[in-house]
mmCIF file of C-alpha atoms in Angstrom:
data_model
loop_
_atom_site.group_PDB
_atom_site.id
_atom_site.type_symbol
_atom_site.label_atom_id
_atom_site.label_comp_id
_atom_site.label_asym_id
_atom_site.label_seq_id
_atom_site.Cartn_x
_atom_site.Cartn_y
_atom_site.Cartn_z
ATOM 1 C CA ASP A 30 -4.118 3.966 -8.599
ATOM 2 C CA ALA A 31 -6.694 2.545 -6.103
ATOM 3 C CA GLY A 32 -6.982 5.928 -4.396
ATOM 4 C CA ILE A 33 -4.090 5.500 -1.959
ATOM 5 C CA THR A 34 -2.387 8.527 -0.465
ATOM 6 C CA GLN A 35 0.378 8.755 2.083
ATOM 7 C CA SER A 36 1.301 11.659 4.319
ATOM 8 C CA PRO A 37 3.707 13.188 4.812
ATOM 9 C CA ARG A 38 5.659 12.409 1.646
ATOM 10 C CA HIS A 39 8.945 13.505 3.191
ATOM 11 C CA LYS A 40 9.966 13.907 6.797
ATOM 12 C CA VAL A 41 13.181 14.597 8.650
ATOM 13 C CA THR A 42 13.130 13.982 12.380
ATOM 14 C CA GLU A 43 15.548 13.589 15.249
ATOM 15 C CA THR A 44 16.458 10.406 17.079
ATOM 16 C CA GLY A 45 14.107 9.723 19.955
ATOM 17 C CA THR A 46 11.117 11.648 18.629
ATOM 18 C CA PRO A 47 7.768 9.983 17.864
ATOM 19 C CA VAL A 48 6.644 9.877 14.242
ATOM 20 C CA THR A 49 3.298 8.898 12.725
ATOM 21 C CA LEU A 50 2.812 8.120 9.055
ATOM 22 C CA ARG A 51 -0.646 8.017 7.568
ATOM 23 C CA CYS A 52 -2.056 5.895 4.779
ATOM 24 C CA HIS A 53 -5.475 6.766 3.398
ATOM 25 C CA GLN A 54 -7.542 4.813 0.873
ATOM 26 C CA THR A 55 -10.830 5.740 -0.705
ATOM 27 C CA GLU A 56 -12.110 2.378 -1.980
ATOM 28 C CA ASN A 57 -13.066 0.473 1.171
ATOM 29 C CA HIS A 58 -10.411 -2.226 0.866
ATOM 30 C CA ARG A 59 -10.213 -4.579 3.819
ATOM 31 C CA TYR A 60 -6.497 -5.436 3.767
ATOM 32 C CA MET A 61 -3.821 -2.774 4.229
ATOM 33 C CA TYR A 62 -0.060 -3.171 4.639
ATOM 34 C CA TRP A 63 2.988 -1.174 5.694
ATOM 35 C CA TYR A 64 6.372 -1.963 4.119
ATOM 36 C CA ARG A 65 9.788 -0.416 4.308
ATOM 37 C CA GLN A 66 12.168 -0.401 1.375
ATOM 38 C CA ASP A 67 15.922 -0.294 1.851
ATOM 39 C CA PRO A 68 18.777 -0.843 -0.612
ATOM 40 C CA GLY A 69 19.786 -4.488 -0.678
ATOM 41 C CA HIS A 70 16.734 -5.596 1.294
ATOM 42 C CA GLY A 71 13.908 -5.017 -1.129
ATOM 43 C CA LEU A 72 10.501 -4.693 0.501
ATOM 44 C CA ARG A 73 9.979 -5.869 4.058
ATOM 45 C CA LEU A 74 6.580 -6.126 5.704
ATOM 46 C CA ILE A 75 6.229 -4.195 8.972
ATOM 47 C CA HIS A 76 2.571 -4.687 9.923
ATOM 48 C CA TYR A 77 -0.666 -5.393 8.148
ATOM 49 C CA SER A 78 -4.361 -5.057 8.851
ATOM 50 C CA TYR A 79 -7.270 -7.271 7.829
ATOM 51 C CA GLY A 80 -10.021 -5.016 9.142
ATOM 52 C CA VAL A 81 -10.849 -2.230 11.556
ATOM 53 C CA LYS A 82 -8.927 -2.846 14.777
ATOM 54 C CA ASP A 83 -7.502 -6.103 13.325
ATOM 55 C CA THR A 84 -3.749 -5.941 12.820
ATOM 56 C CA ASP A 85 -0.809 -8.299 12.870
ATOM 57 C CA LYS A 86 2.969 -8.148 12.786
ATOM 58 C CA GLY A 87 5.192 -8.598 9.788
ATOM 59 C CA GLU A 88 8.844 -9.616 9.634
ATOM 60 C CA VAL A 89 10.310 -6.286 10.870
ATOM 61 C CA SER A 90 7.753 -5.026 13.401
ATOM 62 C CA ASP A 91 10.111 -4.170 16.285
ATOM 63 C CA GLY A 92 10.011 -0.436 17.029
ATOM 64 C CA TYR A 93 6.763 0.089 15.121
ATOM 65 C CA SER A 94 3.106 0.100 16.077
ATOM 66 C CA VAL A 95 -0.022 0.507 13.962
ATOM 67 C CA SER A 96 -3.619 1.453 14.388
ATOM 68 C CA ARG A 97 -6.709 1.170 12.236
ATOM 69 C CA SER A 98 -9.787 2.808 13.723
ATOM 70 C CA LYS A 99 -11.454 3.411 10.347
ATOM 71 C CA THR A 100 -11.460 1.338 7.168
ATOM 72 C CA GLU A 101 -9.858 4.123 5.174
ATOM 73 C CA ASP A 102 -6.918 4.969 7.465
ATOM 74 C CA PHE A 103 -3.950 2.877 8.558
ATOM 75 C CA LEU A 104 -1.424 4.637 10.768
ATOM 76 C CA LEU A 105 2.188 3.605 11.365
ATOM 77 C CA THR A 106 3.880 4.977 14.481
ATOM 78 C CA LEU A 107 7.523 4.988 15.422
ATOM 79 C CA GLU A 108 7.342 5.546 19.159
ATOM 80 C CA SER A 109 10.971 6.676 19.421
ATOM 81 C CA ALA A 110 12.650 7.005 16.062
ATOM 82 C CA THR A 111 16.141 5.596 15.541
ATOM 83 C CA SER A 112 18.599 6.112 12.688
ATOM 84 C CA SER A 113 18.027 2.501 11.578
ATOM 85 C CA GLN A 114 14.449 3.486 10.761
ATOM 86 C CA THR A 115 15.606 5.868 8.055
ATOM 87 C CA SER A 116 13.900 4.369 5.025
ATOM 88 C CA VAL A 117 11.198 4.733 2.416
ATOM 89 C CA TYR A 118 7.842 3.545 3.737
ATOM 90 C CA PHE A 119 5.121 2.225 1.469
ATOM 91 C CA CYS A 120 1.517 1.546 2.223
ATOM 92 C CA ALA A 121 -0.375 -0.987 0.121
ATOM 93 C CA ILE A 122 -3.857 -2.427 -0.162
ATOM 94 C CA ARG A 123 -4.993 -5.818 -1.400
ATOM 95 C CA GLY A 124 -6.937 -5.749 -4.619
ATOM 96 C CA GLN A 125 -10.207 -7.584 -5.148
ATOM 97 C CA GLY A 126 -9.156 -9.725 -8.071
ATOM 98 C CA ILE A 127 -6.025 -11.840 -7.929
ATOM 99 C CA ASP A 128 -4.611 -10.902 -4.528
ATOM 100 C CA GLU A 129 -2.572 -8.200 -6.207
ATOM 101 C CA GLN A 130 -1.362 -5.214 -4.236
ATOM 102 C CA TYR A 131 -1.680 -1.524 -4.995
ATOM 103 C CA PHE A 132 0.939 0.751 -3.513
ATOM 104 C CA GLY A 133 0.915 4.329 -2.330
ATOM 105 C CA PRO A 134 3.558 6.821 -3.475
ATOM 106 C CA GLY A 135 5.758 6.309 -0.405
ATOM 107 C CA THR A 136 7.080 8.408 2.476
ATOM 108 C CA ARG A 137 10.787 9.131 2.689
ATOM 109 C CA LEU A 138 11.741 9.314 6.369
ATOM 110 C CA THR A 139 15.140 10.475 7.556
ATOM 111 C CA VAL A 140 16.080 10.122 11.223
ATOM 112 C CA THR A 141 19.094 12.245 12.174
ATOM 113 C CA GLY B 22 10.037 -19.055 5.511
ATOM 114 C CA GLU B 23 9.280 -18.898 1.846
ATOM 115 C CA ASP B 24 11.769 -17.124 -0.370
ATOM 116 C CA VAL B 25 11.890 -15.372 -3.734
ATOM 117 C CA GLU B 26 15.273 -14.771 -5.371
ATOM 118 C CA GLN B 27 16.204 -12.604 -8.325
ATOM 119 C CA SER B 28 19.411 -11.107 -9.647
ATOM 120 C CA LEU B 29 20.010 -7.484 -8.650
ATOM 121 C CA PHE B 30 21.033 -5.862 -11.937
ATOM 122 C CA LEU B 31 20.497 -6.224 -15.670
ATOM 123 C CA SER B 32 21.883 -3.943 -18.360
ATOM 124 C CA VAL B 33 20.655 -4.059 -21.969
ATOM 125 C CA ARG B 34 20.871 -1.983 -25.121
ATOM 126 C CA GLU B 35 17.794 -0.181 -26.392
ATOM 127 C CA GLY B 36 15.918 -2.347 -28.894
ATOM 128 C CA ASP B 37 17.214 -5.624 -27.481
ATOM 129 C CA SER B 38 15.131 -8.065 -25.454
ATOM 130 C CA SER B 39 15.450 -8.146 -21.662
ATOM 131 C CA VAL B 40 14.950 -11.276 -19.607
ATOM 132 C CA ILE B 41 14.566 -10.992 -15.859
ATOM 133 C CA ASN B 42 14.628 -14.245 -13.907
ATOM 134 C CA CYS B 43 13.187 -15.245 -10.553
ATOM 135 C CA THR B 44 13.111 -18.412 -8.465
ATOM 136 C CA TYR B 45 10.764 -19.152 -5.594
ATOM 137 C CA THR B 46 10.425 -21.866 -2.997
ATOM 138 C CA ASP B 47 6.710 -22.011 -2.113
ATOM 139 C CA SER B 48 5.228 -25.008 -3.887
ATOM 140 C CA SER B 49 1.708 -23.837 -3.006
ATOM 141 C CA SER B 50 2.025 -20.549 -4.894
ATOM 142 C CA THR B 51 -1.219 -19.686 -6.619
ATOM 143 C CA TYR B 52 -0.330 -16.404 -8.279
ATOM 144 C CA LEU B 53 2.999 -15.057 -9.439
ATOM 145 C CA TYR B 54 3.456 -11.399 -10.228
ATOM 146 C CA TRP B 55 5.799 -8.921 -11.757
ATOM 147 C CA TYR B 56 5.745 -5.396 -10.374
ATOM 148 C CA LYS B 57 7.547 -2.368 -11.793
ATOM 149 C CA GLN B 58 8.904 0.501 -9.692
ATOM 150 C CA GLU B 59 9.959 3.709 -11.387
ATOM 151 C CA PRO B 60 12.224 6.175 -9.542
ATOM 152 C CA GLY B 61 10.480 7.952 -6.690
ATOM 153 C CA ALA B 62 7.261 5.947 -7.026
ATOM 154 C CA GLY B 63 5.536 2.964 -5.497
ATOM 155 C CA LEU B 64 5.324 -0.458 -7.103
ATOM 156 C CA GLN B 65 2.814 -1.017 -9.870
ATOM 157 C CA LEU B 66 1.497 -4.379 -10.981
ATOM 158 C CA LEU B 67 2.900 -5.079 -14.439
ATOM 159 C CA THR B 68 1.571 -8.553 -15.124
ATOM 160 C CA TYR B 69 0.776 -11.818 -13.394
ATOM 161 C CA ILE B 70 0.341 -15.508 -14.126
ATOM 162 C CA PHE B 71 -1.681 -18.246 -12.483
ATOM 163 C CA SER B 72 0.303 -21.220 -11.286
ATOM 164 C CA ASN B 73 -1.587 -23.555 -13.635
ATOM 165 C CA MET B 74 -0.317 -21.656 -16.684
ATOM 166 C CA ASP B 75 3.123 -21.888 -18.254
ATOM 167 C CA MET B 76 3.081 -18.790 -20.424
ATOM 168 C CA LYS B 77 1.319 -15.477 -20.681
ATOM 169 C CA GLN B 78 1.857 -12.806 -23.317
ATOM 170 C CA ASP B 79 0.785 -9.201 -23.047
ATOM 171 C CA GLN B 80 2.021 -6.937 -25.839
ATOM 172 C CA ARG B 81 5.811 -6.634 -25.344
ATOM 173 C CA LEU B 82 5.758 -8.713 -22.161
ATOM 174 C CA THR B 83 6.070 -12.498 -22.004
ATOM 175 C CA VAL B 84 5.912 -14.351 -18.704
ATOM 176 C CA LEU B 85 7.202 -17.916 -18.562
ATOM 177 C CA LEU B 86 6.574 -20.196 -15.604
ATOM 178 C CA ASN B 87 8.371 -23.479 -14.996
ATOM 179 C CA LYS B 88 6.494 -24.839 -12.017
ATOM 180 C CA LYS B 89 8.658 -27.944 -11.716
ATOM 181 C CA ASP B 90 11.801 -25.836 -11.285
ATOM 182 C CA LYS B 91 9.933 -22.986 -9.524
ATOM 183 C CA HIS B 92 11.332 -20.541 -12.049
ATOM 184 C CA LEU B 93 9.587 -17.441 -13.369
ATOM 185 C CA SER B 94 10.869 -15.110 -16.058
ATOM 186 C CA LEU B 95 9.789 -11.824 -17.594
ATOM 187 C CA ARG B 96 10.816 -11.062 -21.137
ATOM 188 C CA ILE B 97 10.488 -7.506 -22.434
ATOM 189 C CA ALA B 98 10.739 -7.305 -26.207
ATOM 190 C CA ASP B 99 12.184 -4.231 -27.942
ATOM 191 C CA THR B 100 13.323 -2.730 -24.640
ATOM 192 C CA GLN B 101 13.048 1.055 -24.446
ATOM 193 C CA THR B 102 14.744 3.589 -22.177
ATOM 194 C CA GLY B 103 11.366 4.072 -20.504
ATOM 195 C CA ASP B 104 11.556 0.463 -19.336
ATOM 196 C CA SER B 105 14.448 1.378 -17.026
ATOM 197 C CA ALA B 106 13.122 0.617 -13.537
ATOM 198 C CA ILE B 107 13.274 -1.914 -10.732
ATOM 199 C CA TYR B 108 11.281 -5.085 -11.389
ATOM 200 C CA PHE B 109 10.020 -7.151 -8.485
ATOM 201 C CA CYS B 110 8.966 -10.759 -8.657
ATOM 202 C CA ALA B 111 6.347 -11.814 -6.079
ATOM 203 C CA GLU B 112 4.301 -14.862 -5.222
ATOM 204 C CA SER B 113 1.137 -15.425 -3.257
ATOM 205 C CA SER B 114 -0.356 -18.676 -2.055
ATOM 206 C CA SER B 115 -3.984 -19.493 -1.432
ATOM 207 C CA GLY B 116 -3.465 -20.058 2.267
ATOM 208 C CA GLY B 117 -5.595 -17.087 3.220
ATOM 209 C CA SER B 118 -3.007 -14.763 4.753
ATOM 210 C CA TYR B 119 -2.906 -12.584 1.613
ATOM 211 C CA ILE B 120 0.690 -11.679 2.283
ATOM 212 C CA PRO B 121 2.755 -11.919 -0.882
ATOM 213 C CA THR B 122 6.478 -12.643 -0.764
ATOM 214 C CA PHE B 123 8.581 -10.216 -2.793
ATOM 215 C CA GLY B 124 12.020 -10.666 -4.264
ATOM 216 C CA ARG B 125 14.610 -7.941 -3.707
ATOM 217 C CA GLY B 126 14.098 -6.453 -7.151
ATOM 218 C CA THR B 127 16.143 -6.360 -10.365
ATOM 219 C CA SER B 128 17.347 -2.957 -11.554
ATOM 220 C CA LEU B 129 16.994 -2.849 -15.341
ATOM 221 C CA ILE B 130 19.214 -0.274 -17.024
ATOM 222 C CA VAL B 131 18.583 0.392 -20.703
ATOM 223 C CA HIS B 132 21.395 2.044 -22.652
ATOM 224 C CA PRO B 133 20.654 4.100 -25.787
#
C-alpha cells in the first residue's frame, strides 16, 4: 500500500472555519498529489508536489493551499471552508516504476 | 486539455465477461492504466499497458489497446460479485509532469 496514511479520516466542520488535512508517506517518494472525488466528476487534481517546498496547482486549486516542509508530509489547507468543498479527499504518491500512483484511504470532509 | 472518457455504469451477471471501454485524446500517452476503487477505499492499480503494446493478459484480466483509435478496454472474464467496484481508466505521457489524466470511472455492478 506504499505506506500512505491520511488524517483525519472523517471530519465535519462549519462554513468559514479553517481545515487542514494531512498526508503521510513512509517510503521517501518525491511526488505527492491531492485529489478530490465527487459524484459525476471523478477525480480532480487540487495541488501536487515534486519535492520539499516545491508545489504547483492542479485544475481545482481555488480555495486550497498546500505545504510540504518534509518529504514524508503533504498538507492540504482549506483557509475558509465552504459547502462546495464537501468531498472525499485523496492523497497519492507517484510510484518508481511506470509512473503509477498509489492512493491513501481518503478523508471524507463535510462542511455544514 | 487532454481528456479520458468512459461510460458511467455497467451491469453484468455473475459468471459473464465484463468489458469496460475508455477513449483518450493524448496521442503522446506512454502508459495507460486501469485502477479499481472498492467502496470506502482509495484507488488501486489493477493493470497497465505500454503504448507500444496492443494486448496484455493477466489472469482474468485482458487489456486491449487500439492506439490508432485511442481506445482502451478492460475485459474481466468470469466476473464475480467481488469485482463490483468503480474502474478508472487513466493515461500518462512522458512529458515529465507525471500528472496522469483520469476518466470519471465506470461503476461495475455484478448481479448474482
